[in-house]
Coordinates of C-alpha atoms and ligand atoms in Angstrom, one line a residue:
X2 CA 84.3 100.7 125.6
X3 CA 82.9 100.6 121.5
X4 CA 84.6 97.0 122.1
X5 CA 82.2 96.4 124.5
X6 CA 78.9 98.1 123.4
X7 CA 79.7 95.8 119.6
X8 CA 79.6 93.2 122.4
X9 CA 76.6 93.5 123.7
X10 CA 74.8 94.3 120.8
X11 CA 76.3 91.6 118.5
X12 CA 75.2 88.7 121.4
X13 CA 71.5 90.8 120.9
X14 CA 71.8 90.1 118.3
X15 CA 72.3 86.7 118.1
X16 CA 70.5 86.1 119.9
X17 CA 67.2 87.7 117.9
X18 CA 68.4 85.8 115.1
X19 CA 68.9 82.3 117.2
X20 CA 64.3 83.2 118.6
X21 CA 63.8 84.2 114.8
X22 CA 65.3 80.6 113.4
X23 CA 62.7 79.0 116.9
X24 CA 59.8 80.4 115.8
X25 CA 60.4 80.4 112.1
X26 CA 61.3 76.8 112.3
X27 CA 58.7 74.5 112.1
X28 CA 58.6 70.2 111.7
X29 CA 58.1 68.2 108.5
X30 CA 54.4 66.2 109.2
X31 CA 55.9 62.5 108.1
X32 CA 55.4 61.8 104.1
X33 CA 52.2 58.6 104.1
X34 CA 50.9 56.5 101.7
X35 CA 48.2 57.9 99.0
X36 CA 44.6 56.8 100.3
X37 CA 43.1 55.3 98.1
X38 CA 40.4 57.0 96.3
X39 CA 37.3 54.7 97.4
X40 CA 38.3 55.3 101.6
X41 CA 36.4 58.2 101.2
X42 CA 33.1 59.4 101.6
X43 CA 31.5 59.7 98.0
X44 CA 29.3 62.3 99.7
X45 CA 32.0 64.0 101.6
X46 CA 34.1 64.3 98.5
X47 CA 31.2 65.7 96.0
X48 CA 30.4 68.4 99.1
X49 CA 34.8 69.0 99.0
X50 CA 33.8 69.2 95.7
X51 CA 31.9 72.3 95.7
X52 CA 33.9 74.1 98.6
X53 CA 36.4 73.9 96.4
X54 CA 34.8 75.1 93.2
X55 CA 33.5 77.6 95.6
X56 CA 36.9 78.5 97.1
X57 CA 37.7 79.2 93.2
X58 CA 41.2 75.8 94.7
X59 CA 41.6 75.5 90.5
X60 CA 41.5 79.1 89.2
X61 CA 44.3 79.9 90.4
X62 CA 46.5 75.6 90.2
X63 CA 45.6 76.1 87.1
X64 CA 47.9 76.5 84.2
X65 CA 46.3 78.2 80.8
X66 CA 45.7 75.3 79.3
X67 CA 47.0 72.9 82.2
X68 CA 44.7 70.7 83.4
X69 CA 43.4 70.7 86.9
X70 CA 45.0 71.3 89.6
X71 CA 47.8 70.6 88.1
X72 CA 49.3 74.1 89.2
X73 CA 52.1 76.4 87.4
X74 CA 49.9 79.6 87.1
X75 CA 51.9 82.6 86.7
X76 CA 51.0 85.4 90.1
X77 CA 52.4 88.3 89.5
X78 CA 53.0 89.9 92.8
X79 CA 54.9 93.9 93.0
X80 CA 57.7 91.9 94.3
X81 CA 58.1 88.9 91.8
X82 CA 56.1 85.9 90.1
X83 CA 55.1 83.2 92.9
X84 CA 53.9 79.9 91.1
X85 CA 50.9 78.2 92.5
X86 CA 51.4 75.1 93.8
X87 CA 50.2 71.3 92.3
X88 CA 47.7 70.1 94.2
X89 CA 46.8 66.6 93.2
X90 CA 47.5 63.8 94.6
X91 CA 50.7 63.1 93.2
X92 CA 53.0 61.2 95.2
X93 CA 56.0 63.2 93.9
X94 CA 55.0 67.0 92.5
X95 CA 51.5 67.0 94.2
X96 CA 50.2 66.7 97.5
X97 CA 49.8 62.4 97.8
X98 CA 51.8 62.0 100.3
X99 CA 50.2 64.8 103.1
X100 CA 48.6 62.8 105.9
X101 CA 45.1 65.3 106.5
X102 CA 46.8 66.6 109.6
X103 CA 49.7 68.3 107.0
X104 CA 46.7 69.7 105.2
X105 CA 44.7 70.6 107.2
X106 CA 48.1 72.9 109.0
X107 CA 48.7 73.8 105.4
X108 CA 45.7 75.4 105.1
X109 CA 45.5 76.9 108.5
X110 CA 49.0 78.2 108.6
X111 CA 50.6 78.4 105.7
X112 CA 53.0 75.4 106.3
X113 CA 54.0 72.5 103.6
X114 CA 54.1 69.2 104.9
X115 CA 58.0 69.4 104.7
X116 CA 58.0 72.7 106.8
X117 CA 58.8 75.5 104.9
X118 CA 56.5 78.2 105.5
X119 CA 54.4 79.0 102.4
X120 CA 53.7 82.9 100.7
X121 CA 50.4 83.8 101.1
X122 CA 49.6 84.6 97.6
X123 CA 48.5 81.4 99.0
X124 CA 45.1 83.2 100.7
X125 CA 45.9 80.7 103.6
X126 CA 44.6 83.8 106.2
X127 CA 41.1 83.7 105.5
X128 CA 41.2 80.0 104.4
X129 CA 42.2 79.4 108.4
X130 CA 39.0 80.0 109.6
X131 CA 36.9 77.1 107.9
X132 CA 35.6 74.3 109.9
X133 CA 37.5 71.4 110.8
X134 CA 35.1 69.6 108.2
X135 CA 35.0 71.5 105.4
X136 CA 38.3 71.4 105.4
X137 CA 38.6 67.4 105.7
X138 CA 36.0 67.8 102.7
X139 CA 38.3 69.4 100.3
X140 CA 41.3 67.1 102.0
X141 CA 38.8 63.9 100.6
X142 CA 38.2 66.0 97.3
X143 CA 41.4 66.8 96.1
X144 CA 42.4 63.4 97.3
X145 CA 40.3 62.0 94.5
X146 CA 41.6 64.1 91.6
X147 CA 43.5 62.5 88.7
X148 CA 47.1 62.6 90.4
X149 CA 48.8 64.2 87.5
X150 CA 53.2 64.5 87.6
X151 CA 54.2 68.7 87.3
X152 CA 56.9 70.0 89.2
X153 CA 56.0 73.4 90.2
X154 CA 58.3 77.1 87.9
X155 CA 60.9 77.8 90.3
X156 CA 59.5 81.9 91.8
X157 CA 61.1 84.8 90.4
X158 CA 61.2 87.4 93.8
X159 CA 64.7 88.8 94.2
X160 CA 67.4 88.2 97.5
X161 CA 66.0 88.6 99.8
X162 CA 61.9 88.3 99.7
X163 CA 62.6 85.1 98.4
X164 CA 63.6 83.2 102.1
X165 CA 60.8 81.4 102.9
X166 CA 61.6 82.2 106.3
X167 CA 61.3 85.4 106.4
X168 CA 57.3 84.5 106.1
X169 CA 57.6 83.4 109.3
X170 CA 57.9 88.0 110.4
X171 CA 55.4 88.4 108.3
X172 CA 53.4 85.9 110.3
X173 CA 54.4 87.4 112.8
X174 CA 53.2 91.0 112.6
X175 CA 49.9 89.9 110.7
X176 CA 48.5 86.8 110.7
X177 CA 46.4 85.8 113.8
X178 CA 45.4 81.0 112.7
X179 CA 41.7 82.0 114.4
X180 CA 38.8 80.0 113.8
X181 CA 35.9 82.2 112.6
X182 CA 33.6 83.7 115.3
X183 CA 30.1 84.3 115.1
X184 CA 28.8 87.6 115.4
X185 CA 25.9 86.7 118.3
X186 CA 24.3 89.9 117.8
X187 CA 23.8 89.1 113.7
X188 CA 20.8 86.5 112.8
X189 CA 22.4 83.1 111.2
X190 CA 22.0 83.9 107.3
X191 CA 24.7 87.5 108.4
X192 CA 27.0 84.4 110.2
X193 CA 26.7 81.3 107.6
X194 CA 27.9 84.4 104.6
X195 CA 30.3 86.0 106.8
X196 CA 31.9 82.6 107.7
X197 CA 31.6 81.8 103.8
X198 CA 33.0 85.4 102.8
X199 CA 35.7 85.9 105.2
X200 CA 37.0 82.0 105.1
X201 CA 36.9 79.6 101.6
X202 CA 35.3 82.8 99.1
X203 CA 38.5 84.8 100.5
X204 CA 36.1 88.1 99.2
X205 CA 38.6 90.4 100.8
X206 CA 42.1 88.7 99.2
X207 CA 41.1 91.3 96.3
X208 CA 38.8 93.6 97.5
X209 CA 40.7 94.8 100.5
X210 CA 43.7 97.8 99.5
X211 CA 46.9 95.6 101.3
X212 CA 50.2 97.7 103.1
X213 CA 53.7 97.6 101.5
X214 CA 54.6 93.8 102.5
X215 CA 51.2 92.7 101.2
X216 CA 48.8 92.3 103.8
X217 CA 45.6 93.1 104.0
X218 CA 45.2 97.0 105.4
X219 CA 43.0 95.2 108.8
X220 CA 42.0 99.4 108.8
X221 CA 40.3 99.0 105.6
X222 CA 38.0 96.2 105.0
X223 CA 36.3 95.9 101.3
X224 CA 37.6 99.4 100.9
X225 CA 38.6 98.6 97.0
X226 CA 41.7 97.4 95.4
X227 CA 43.5 97.5 91.9
X228 CA 45.2 94.4 91.6
X229 CA 46.3 92.1 88.6
X230 CA 46.3 93.1 84.6
X231 CA 45.1 96.4 86.0
X232 CA 41.5 95.5 87.7
X233 CA 39.8 97.1 90.7
X234 CA 37.8 95.4 92.6
X235 CA 35.5 97.8 93.7
X236 CA 35.1 99.1 96.6
X237 CA 31.8 97.1 99.1
X238 CA 31.1 99.5 102.2
X239 CA 29.8 102.3 99.8
X240 CA 28.3 102.2 97.1
X241 CA 29.2 104.6 93.8
X242 CA 26.3 104.3 91.6
X243 CA 22.7 106.4 92.4
X244 CA 21.1 103.2 92.4
X245 CA 22.7 101.3 95.1
X246 CA 23.1 98.1 96.0
X247 CA 20.6 95.7 97.8
X248 CA 20.3 92.8 100.3
X249 CA 18.7 91.7 96.6
X250 CA 20.2 93.3 93.8
X251 CA 23.6 91.4 95.7
X252 CA 21.7 88.1 95.6
X253 CA 21.1 88.4 92.2
X254 CA 25.1 89.0 91.0
X255 CA 26.7 86.9 93.1
X256 CA 24.3 84.2 91.4
X257 CA 24.4 85.6 88.1
X258 CA 27.0 87.5 88.2
X259 CA 24.6 90.9 85.7
X260 CA 22.7 93.1 87.6
X261 CA 21.8 96.7 86.5
X262 CA 25.3 97.4 87.5
X263 CA 26.8 96.1 85.5
X264 CA 28.6 92.2 84.7
X265 CA 30.8 90.1 86.6
X266 CA 34.1 90.4 84.4
X267 CA 38.2 90.9 84.5
X268 CA 39.4 88.0 87.9
X269 CA 35.8 88.1 89.3
X270 CA 33.8 86.5 86.7
X271 CA 35.7 83.3 87.9
X272 CA 34.4 84.1 91.2
X273 CA 30.5 84.0 89.7
X274 CA 31.7 81.0 88.0
X275 CA 32.5 78.8 91.3
X276 CA 29.8 80.3 93.2
X277 CA 27.7 78.8 91.0
X278 CA 28.2 74.7 93.6
X279 CA 27.0 76.6 96.5
X280 CA 22.9 76.7 96.7
X281 CA 20.8 79.5 96.8
X282 CA 21.3 79.7 101.0
X283 CA 24.1 80.3 100.8
X284 CA 24.8 82.8 97.8
X285 CA 21.6 84.9 99.7
X286 CA 23.6 84.1 103.5
X287 CA 27.2 86.0 101.4
X288 CA 24.8 89.3 99.9
X289 CA 22.7 89.4 103.6
X290 CA 26.9 89.6 104.7
X291 CA 27.9 92.3 102.0
X292 CA 24.1 94.3 101.6
X293 CA 24.9 94.8 105.7
X294 CA 28.2 96.6 105.0
X295 CA 27.7 98.6 101.7
X296 CA 26.1 101.5 102.4
X297 CA 24.0 103.1 99.9
X298 CA 25.1 106.1 97.9
X299 CA 25.2 109.1 99.0
X300 CA 22.7 111.9 98.5
X301 CA 19.9 111.8 97.2
X302 CA 19.5 107.9 95.2
X303 CA 16.7 108.5 93.8
X304 CA 16.8 111.3 92.6
X305 CA 19.8 111.0 90.9
X306 CA 18.4 107.8 89.3
X307 CA 16.1 109.5 87.8
X308 CA 18.0 112.2 86.6
X309 CA 21.1 111.1 84.8
X310 CA 18.5 108.1 82.9
X311 CA 16.2 111.4 81.7
X312 CA 19.8 112.7 80.8
X313 CA 20.4 109.9 78.8
X314 CA 16.8 109.8 77.0
X315 CA 16.3 113.0 76.2
X316 CA 19.8 112.5 74.0
X317 CA 19.2 113.7 70.8
X318 CA 20.0 117.3 70.0
X319 CA 22.6 118.1 67.9
X320 CA 25.9 115.8 67.2
X321 CA 28.4 118.7 67.6
X322 CA 30.4 117.1 69.8
X323 CA 33.3 114.1 68.8
X324 CA 32.3 112.3 71.6
X325 CA 28.8 112.1 71.6
X326 CA 28.9 111.6 67.2
X327 CA 30.9 107.9 68.7
X328 CA 28.9 107.1 71.4
X329 CA 25.4 107.3 69.6
X330 CA 28.2 105.3 66.3
X331 CA 28.9 103.0 68.9
X332 CA 27.5 101.9 72.0
X333 CA 24.1 103.5 72.1
X334 CA 22.3 100.8 70.1
X335 CA 23.0 98.3 72.8
X336 CA 23.0 101.2 76.2
X337 CA 20.4 102.9 74.9
X338 CA 17.9 101.3 76.0
X339 CA 14.7 104.0 75.6
X340 CA 12.1 102.3 78.6
X341 CA 11.4 103.3 81.7
X342 CA 12.9 101.1 83.9
X343 CA 16.1 99.9 84.0
X344 CA 17.7 96.2 83.0
X345 CA 20.5 94.1 83.6
X346 CA 21.1 92.9 80.0
X347 CA 20.8 95.9 77.3
X348 CA 22.4 98.0 80.8
X349 CA 22.1 101.7 81.0
X350 CA 25.6 103.0 81.7
X351 CA 23.8 105.9 83.3
X352 CA 24.4 103.1 86.7
X353 CA 27.4 101.6 85.4
X354 CA 29.5 101.0 88.9
X355 CA 33.1 100.8 85.7
X356 CA 31.4 104.6 84.8
X357 CA 30.6 106.7 88.0
X358 CA 34.1 104.8 89.6
X359 CA 36.5 107.6 89.9
X360 CA 39.2 105.9 88.5
X361 CA 38.6 105.2 85.0
X362 CA 40.1 101.0 85.1
X363 CA 37.7 99.2 84.4
X364 CA 36.4 100.8 82.6
X365 CA 38.4 100.8 79.6
X366 CA 39.4 97.5 79.7
X367 CA 35.5 96.8 79.0
X368 CA 35.3 98.9 76.3
X369 CA 39.5 97.7 75.4
X370 CA 38.6 93.3 75.4
X371 CA 34.4 94.0 75.7
X372 CA 32.5 92.2 78.3
X373 CA 31.1 88.4 77.8
X374 CA 34.4 86.2 77.5
X375 CA 35.1 82.5 78.3
X376 CA 36.1 83.9 82.1
X377 CA 33.1 86.2 82.4
X378 CA 29.6 86.2 84.1
X379 CA 27.5 84.2 81.4
X380 CA 25.2 87.0 79.4
X381 CA 25.2 88.9 76.3
X382 CA 27.8 89.5 74.4
X383 CA 29.8 93.0 74.3
X384 CA 32.7 93.2 71.2
X385 CA 36.0 94.1 72.5
X386 CA 36.9 97.9 71.0
X387 CA 40.9 97.3 70.7
X388 CA 40.6 97.7 67.1
X389 CA 38.0 99.1 66.0
X390 CA 38.6 102.6 68.4
X391 CA 42.1 104.7 69.1
X392 CA 42.8 105.7 71.8
X393 CA 41.8 109.1 71.7
X394 CA 37.9 107.4 71.2
X395 CA 38.2 105.9 73.9
X396 CA 38.8 108.9 75.6
X397 CA 36.2 111.1 73.8
X398 CA 33.4 108.9 74.5
X399 CA 34.4 108.5 78.3
X400 CA 35.2 112.6 78.5
X401 CA 31.3 112.9 77.3
X402 CA 30.1 109.8 79.5
X403 CA 31.6 111.3 82.2
X404 CA 30.8 115.2 82.2
X405 CA 28.1 115.4 79.9
X406 CA 26.1 112.4 81.6
X407 CA 26.5 111.9 84.2
X408 CA 28.5 114.8 85.9
X409 CA 31.7 113.8 87.0
X410 CA 34.7 115.2 86.8
X411 CA 37.2 114.0 84.3
X412 CA 39.2 110.5 85.3
X413 CA 42.3 111.7 87.0
X414 CA 45.5 110.3 84.1
X415 CA 42.6 108.9 81.5
X416 CA 44.3 109.5 78.7
X417 CA 47.9 107.8 80.1
X418 CA 45.7 105.0 80.9
X419 CA 43.6 104.3 78.0
X420 CA 47.1 104.1 76.2
X421 CA 48.9 102.1 79.3
X422 CA 45.9 99.5 78.9
X423 CA 45.5 99.1 74.5
X424 CA 49.9 98.5 74.7
X425 CA 49.9 96.0 77.9
X426 CA 46.7 94.3 76.7
X427 CA 45.7 92.0 80.7
X428 CA 46.2 87.9 79.8
X429 CA 42.6 86.9 81.3
X430 CA 43.1 83.4 82.9
X431 CA 42.1 80.2 80.8
X432 CA 38.6 79.1 81.8
X433 CA 39.0 76.6 84.7
X434 CA 37.1 73.3 84.5
X435 CA 36.4 72.3 88.4
Ligands
HEC521 C1 44.4 82.8 95.7 C2 45.2 82.2 94.3 C3 44.8 80.8 95.2 C4 43.9 80.0 95.5 C5 42.5 80.8 95.8 C6 44.3 78.8 96.6 N1 45.7 79.2 96.0 FE1 46.3 77.2 97.1 N2 48.6 78.3 96.7 C7 48.5 79.5 96.2 C8 50.4 80.5 95.8 C9 50.3 80.9 94.9 C10 50.6 78.8 96.5 C11 51.9 78.4 96.7 C12 52.9 78.5 97.3 C13 54.2 79.2 98.2 O1 53.8 78.6 97.6 O2 54.8 79.7 98.9 C14 49.5 78.0 97.3 C15 49.8 76.3 97.5 C16 48.8 76.1 98.1 C17 49.3 74.3 98.9 C18 50.1 74.1 99.6 C19 51.1 73.2 98.3 C20 52.9 72.7 98.8 O3 52.5 71.9 97.6 O4 53.3 73.0 98.9 C21 47.6 74.2 99.5 C22 47.0 72.4 99.9 C23 46.8 75.0 98.5 N3 47.7 76.0 97.8 C24 46.0 73.8 98.2 C25 44.3 74.8 98.2 C26 43.0 75.1 97.8 C27 42.2 74.3 98.5 C28 42.6 76.3 97.4 C29 41.4 75.7 97.5 C30 40.5 75.8 98.7 C31 44.0 76.9 98.0 N4 45.0 76.5 97.7 C32 43.5 78.1 97.0 C33 47.3 80.3 95.9 C34 45.7 80.0 95.7
HEC522 C1 39.4 87.4 92.5 C2 39.6 88.7 92.7 C3 38.2 88.9 93.1 C4 37.6 87.9 94.4 C5 38.3 86.9 95.2 C6 36.3 88.4 94.5 N1 36.1 90.2 94.3 FE1 34.6 90.8 93.6 N2 36.1 92.3 92.5 C7 36.4 91.8 91.3 C8 37.1 93.1 91.0 C9 37.5 92.7 89.9 C10 36.3 93.5 90.3 C11 35.3 94.4 89.2 C12 34.9 93.9 87.8 C13 34.1 94.0 87.7 O1 32.6 95.0 88.0 O2 33.6 93.8 86.9 C14 35.2 92.9 91.6 C15 33.4 93.3 91.7 C16 32.3 92.4 92.8 C17 31.0 93.1 93.1 C18 30.5 94.4 91.9 C19 30.9 95.9 92.7 C20 30.0 97.4 91.8 O3 30.4 98.2 92.5 O4 29.7 97.2 90.8 C21 30.8 92.8 93.8 C22 29.0 93.2 94.5 C23 31.5 92.1 94.4 N3 33.2 92.6 93.4 C24 31.9 90.6 95.1 C25 32.5 89.9 95.9 C26 32.1 89.0 96.6 C27 31.3 89.3 97.7 C28 33.7 87.9 97.1 C29 33.2 86.9 97.6 C30 32.4 85.7 97.8 C31 34.6 88.6 95.9 N4 33.5 89.8 95.0 C32 35.3 88.1 95.7 C33 37.4 90.9 92.4 C34 37.8 89.9 92.7
HEC523 C1 26.2 95.3 70.8 C2 26.0 95.7 71.4 C3 26.7 96.2 72.1 C4 28.1 97.3 72.5 C5 28.0 98.0 71.4 C6 28.3 98.2 73.2 N1 28.1 97.0 74.6 FE1 29.1 98.5 75.9 N2 27.9 96.0 77.5 C7 26.7 95.9 76.6 C8 26.9 94.5 77.4 C9 25.6 93.6 76.6 C10 27.5 94.6 78.9 C11 27.0 93.9 79.6 C12 26.4 94.2 80.8 C13 25.4 94.0 81.7 O1 25.2 92.1 81.1 O2 25.1 94.2 83.3 C14 28.3 95.8 78.6 C15 29.0 95.9 79.6 C16 29.0 97.6 79.1 C17 30.0 97.9 79.8 C18 30.5 97.4 81.8 C19 29.6 98.6 83.0 C20 30.0 97.5 84.8 O3 29.9 98.5 85.0 O4 30.7 96.2 84.3 C21 30.7 99.1 79.9 C22 31.2 100.1 80.3 C23 30.1 99.3 78.3 N3 29.5 98.2 78.1 C24 30.8 100.4 77.8 C25 30.7 100.2 76.3 C26 31.1 101.7 75.4 C27 31.9 102.7 75.2 C28 30.3 101.1 73.8 C29 30.9 101.7 72.3 C30 32.6 102.2 72.5 C31 30.2 100.0 74.1 N4 30.4 99.9 75.1 C32 29.1 99.1 73.3 C33 26.6 95.4 74.8 C34 27.6 96.7 74.3

């Protein structure tokens, strides 16, 4: 009896394995001779260059100090390190022998030319939405960049996560390759913005939280997520600063990286640098899309803005508080602008997203490492205070700003975070050529 049941169970399992293997198996696409760069129309190549910039292909596919697109950037994931591949047209180590069909399958389905499944650290689930025309332009551009011979380093994913065939199961659950579907009820600009943000620019790859299997949460789009090197990709569905984000403000931020809410820094810096290739109309379109999504500050934003700004202007009394003393000694010369309108270049920290956000990460990283490094959005510099202030002093300043100025509760595990982030300095990616 037991024997029969066991036999039955084994049969079911075997059928399951065979069925899975059949689904997981993808054929290789025949290699081709690398097409001659001159075979691509110059305007197609130019468009591909623009799209590659906005899609941050080089940001991920270039190692620190390495040749553009030659890969080997280490991408730490909760499961292990994945190295990006060489997407220059080198015959042996790059994608030189990939046909357009092979490239398109990789972009739409996350399957390499030889049929192996690619890991979702490659944001193909976003790229899948792109039009044939845009994918063709990217292919044309990549086939004309200088080929570089560079073998991709082996990943350090532990068994069994290193088995690529398992990715097929992941895809079955979490991924449907679908072209972008416009919302007929929305404007043309909104739809253009949605197409760019959801597809090529893959904003959700950072800003949407992921489940334990690393898939973006469908129910919580743009709810914010703690990503690489302790940075928080802030939520894009709500405003934390009392001065609410508007469509215009978003357009200014996406174009130049600086607003009264702060500067694009950490992993957001290269995003702004990459978007620089897009025309103003596309930037406005993305702003229209997120302007529609983002809710204003709850409560009484205008009154609250006036109140917190007044609080930062009227601070001249006794300096008994240690955090306050330190703030006036180290920060106020740049951050208390004294004028009546907030300025982006001498930003009043009372409007800063980093300070209002309920986790201290981005505030601590800005104070330790400064703002305006090579990968940040351009603008005036703020020096890093890593060597100038002790943990205890940074804690006192944050404490003063949160409690006295914002009248907000202290950040949870703040002291622990200051300590940890100092011990594990974030390693910013090098500025990559594109
Ligand atoms: C967030 C980082 C990231 C970005 C942005 C990114 N890639 Fe990748 N890409 C990867 C990783 C990681 C892999 C390797 C995945 C693996 O080994 O399974 C990869 C693999 C690929 C592959 C498969 C190559 C091969 O040899 O198997 C192609 C093609 C590719 N990317 C093209 C692009 C293009 C084109 C862009 C820009 C539109 C782009 N990638 C942007 C991370 C990225
Ligand atoms: C590689 C990860 C990454 C990608 C991709 C990314 N972001 Fe960000 N973004 C971040 C991080 C990290 C921050 C917080 C850093 C900061 O405030 O300087 C941020 C901050 C922002 C902010 C400021 C929010 C606030 O309240 O201050 C906006 C707006 C934004 N991103 C929009 C976008 C849009 C639109 C896209 C797609 C075009 C995008 N991001 C793509 C990582 C990313
Ligand atoms: C030399 C001038 C200078 C000094 C001194 C300075 N800052 Fe800054 N800080 C800046 C500039 C410039 C920016 C970027 C503002 C922008 O472009 O919107 C900035 C940005 C920030 C941000 C990021 C805000 C955000 O949400 O993006 C924080 C947090 C910050 N500063 C905190 C501090 C603290 C705390 C001190 C004192 C320990 C300090 N700063 C001292 C110039 C300075």
